[in-house]
C-alpha positions as a printed Julia matrix, in Angstrom:
181×3 Matrix{Float64}:
 156.33  177.35    0.75
 155.86  179.31   -1.97
 158.8   177.66   -3.8
 157.34  174.25   -3.02
 153.86  174.87   -4.11
 155.49  175.77   -7.32
 157.61  172.86   -7.6
 154.57  170.65   -6.53
 152.32  172.45   -9.75
 155.17  172.07  -12.05
 155.39  168.09  -11.2
 151.45  167.73  -11.29
 151.32  169.54  -14.75
 154.0   166.73  -15.88
 152.03  163.58  -14.49
 148.85  165.05  -15.8
 150.35  165.3   -19.24
 150.65  161.91  -19.54
 147.26  160.7   -17.75
 145.35  163.21  -20.02
 146.83  162.7   -23.13
 143.98  159.84  -24.06
 141.18  162.1   -23.17
 140.08  164.79  -25.77
 137.88  166.6   -23.1
 140.99  168.15  -22.13
 143.16  169.7   -25.31
 145.81  171.08  -23.17
 147.41  171.59  -19.45
 149.58  174.75  -18.27
 151.03  176.34  -15.33
 150.95  180.07  -14.85
 153.66  181.93  -12.38
 152.59  185.39  -11.76
 153.9   188.02  -10.0
 152.66  191.78   -8.78
 153.26  194.19   -6.39
 153.75  192.48   -2.83
 152.42  189.31   -4.24
 152.92  185.71   -6.23
 150.48  183.51   -7.9
 151.02  180.01   -9.26
 147.81  178.16  -11.38
 147.22  174.94  -13.04
 144.83  174.5   -15.89
 143.27  172.27  -17.96
 141.51  173.66  -21.44
 139.39  172.21  -23.99
 139.31  174.03  -27.33
 136.37  174.63  -29.25
 135.8   173.33  -32.51
 134.95  177.05  -34.2
 136.84  179.11  -36.73
 135.33  182.54  -36.89
 136.73  185.42  -39.32
 138.84  182.87  -41.28
 141.06  184.55  -43.57
 144.88  184.59  -45.08
 145.67  181.37  -42.9
 144.35  182.88  -39.36
 140.85  182.59  -37.48
 139.46  183.46  -34.13
 138.81  180.54  -32.06
 138.76  179.78  -28.18
 138.92  177.22  -25.43
 137.35  176.88  -21.95
 139.91  176.9   -19.22
 139.25  175.51  -15.7
 142.04  176.4   -13.4
 143.45  175.93   -9.75
 145.35  178.86   -8.27
 147.85  179.67   -5.04
 148.15  183.5    -4.22
 150.86  184.54   -1.73
 150.15  188.23   -0.36
 153.7   189.61    0.89
 152.11  192.46    2.64
 148.81  191.13    4.32
 146.34  193.77    5.77
 149.19  196.33    4.41
 151.87  195.14    7.21
 155.0   194.63    5.68
 156.6   191.17    6.28
 153.06  189.34    7.16
 152.41  186.84    4.57
 148.87  185.35    4.01
 148.21  182.48    1.12
 144.68  182.34   -0.71
 143.27  179.79   -3.03
 141.34  180.49   -6.17
 139.26  178.25   -8.23
 138.52  179.88  -11.94
 136.55  179.23  -15.08
 137.08  181.4   -18.21
 135.74  181.28  -21.78
 138.75  182.82  -23.82
 139.17  183.93  -27.46
 142.1   183.4   -29.42
 143.19  184.98  -33.03
 145.73  182.09  -34.31
 147.1   180.54  -37.48
 144.87  177.79  -39.11
 147.33  175.29  -37.85
 147.29  176.53  -34.35
 151.19  176.78  -34.36
 153.06  179.73  -34.06
 152.29  183.17  -32.4
 148.95  183.79  -31.13
 146.83  186.66  -29.09
 144.14  186.21  -26.71
 141.73  187.63  -24.36
 139.41  186.18  -21.75
 137.28  187.09  -18.77
 135.85  184.35  -16.31
 134.91  183.92  -12.68
 136.96  183.3    -9.88
 136.05  182.06   -6.25
 139.06  182.98   -3.55
 139.35  181.0    -0.34
 139.49  184.28    1.42
 139.34  187.92    1.59
 142.31  189.63   -0.31
 143.91  192.09    1.98
 147.23  193.17    0.61
 149.56  196.26    0.37
 146.62  198.64    0.59
 144.5   196.81   -1.92
 141.52  195.13   -0.73
 138.95  192.91   -2.44
 135.88  192.67   -0.39
 134.09  189.53   -1.64
 135.49  185.77   -2.51
 133.91  185.84   -5.91
 136.03  187.77   -8.39
 136.17  188.42  -12.11
 139.65  187.55  -13.81
 139.98  189.04  -17.05
 143.41  188.85  -19.36
 145.03  189.66  -22.33
 148.11  187.78  -23.71
 150.49  186.88  -26.34
 152.16  183.46  -27.13
 153.42  181.12  -29.42
 152.84  177.69  -29.82
 156.12  175.42  -31.14
 155.74  172.45  -33.59
 156.39  170.41  -30.23
 153.11  171.42  -29.09
 154.44  173.13  -26.4
 153.64  176.7   -25.91
 154.61  180.25  -23.76
 152.76  182.84  -23.43
 152.99  186.33  -21.38
 149.77  187.76  -19.78
 148.49  190.29  -17.75
 145.67  189.65  -15.61
 143.29  191.76  -13.39
 140.97  190.82  -10.49
 138.03  192.57   -9.39
 134.36  191.97   -8.39
 133.25  194.75  -10.76
 132.14  197.12   -7.94
 129.52  194.08   -6.64
 130.6   195.28   -2.93
 133.31  198.06   -1.99
 136.29  198.35   -1.47
 137.14  196.66   -4.53
 141.01  197.79   -5.22
 141.58  194.84   -7.87
 144.33  192.87   -7.95
 146.95  192.52  -10.94
 149.63  189.86  -12.12
 151.97  189.79  -14.86
 152.22  185.94  -15.68
 154.37  183.61  -17.54
 152.54  180.62  -18.93
 153.78  177.44  -20.12
 151.4   174.89  -21.6
 151.37  171.42  -23.21
 148.65  171.15  -26.02
 147.57  167.02  -26.65
């Protein structure tokens, strides 16, 4: 099931690349694959760049983008029972700050904190999130190639900021592939 979901996500990314190329409301699309203790995740995202440059110096600046995303999580030890799997959906919105070259090519560093809504409560591998509303923060390093393709590695953490307990958090190491229009 998870492999089929990932294949569908990649196909959707390719179709959306062609469909959205004319619409500058969306500047890039991406697919992320994440892994954590006894869990996997795939996410599709669309981003809109900010037309701002802060702290511009020596050919670099700080800017950012808005990111809307839909993801699917596969819990592989649901309710702390080995072999019991359960999936959930995640819809998110994240503002992201990025330190990058002025031409937006080459290496970059980024950080973001956004809001996410899960389709059900997360209870996996002795960790539990007691609310469907979650904050998702990440840090990442990536590279934008001359052909507008991007690859990145991100660390992402989800929690509800102790709005309600338990709040065990969920962590993912993610690989991202994106295309910029």
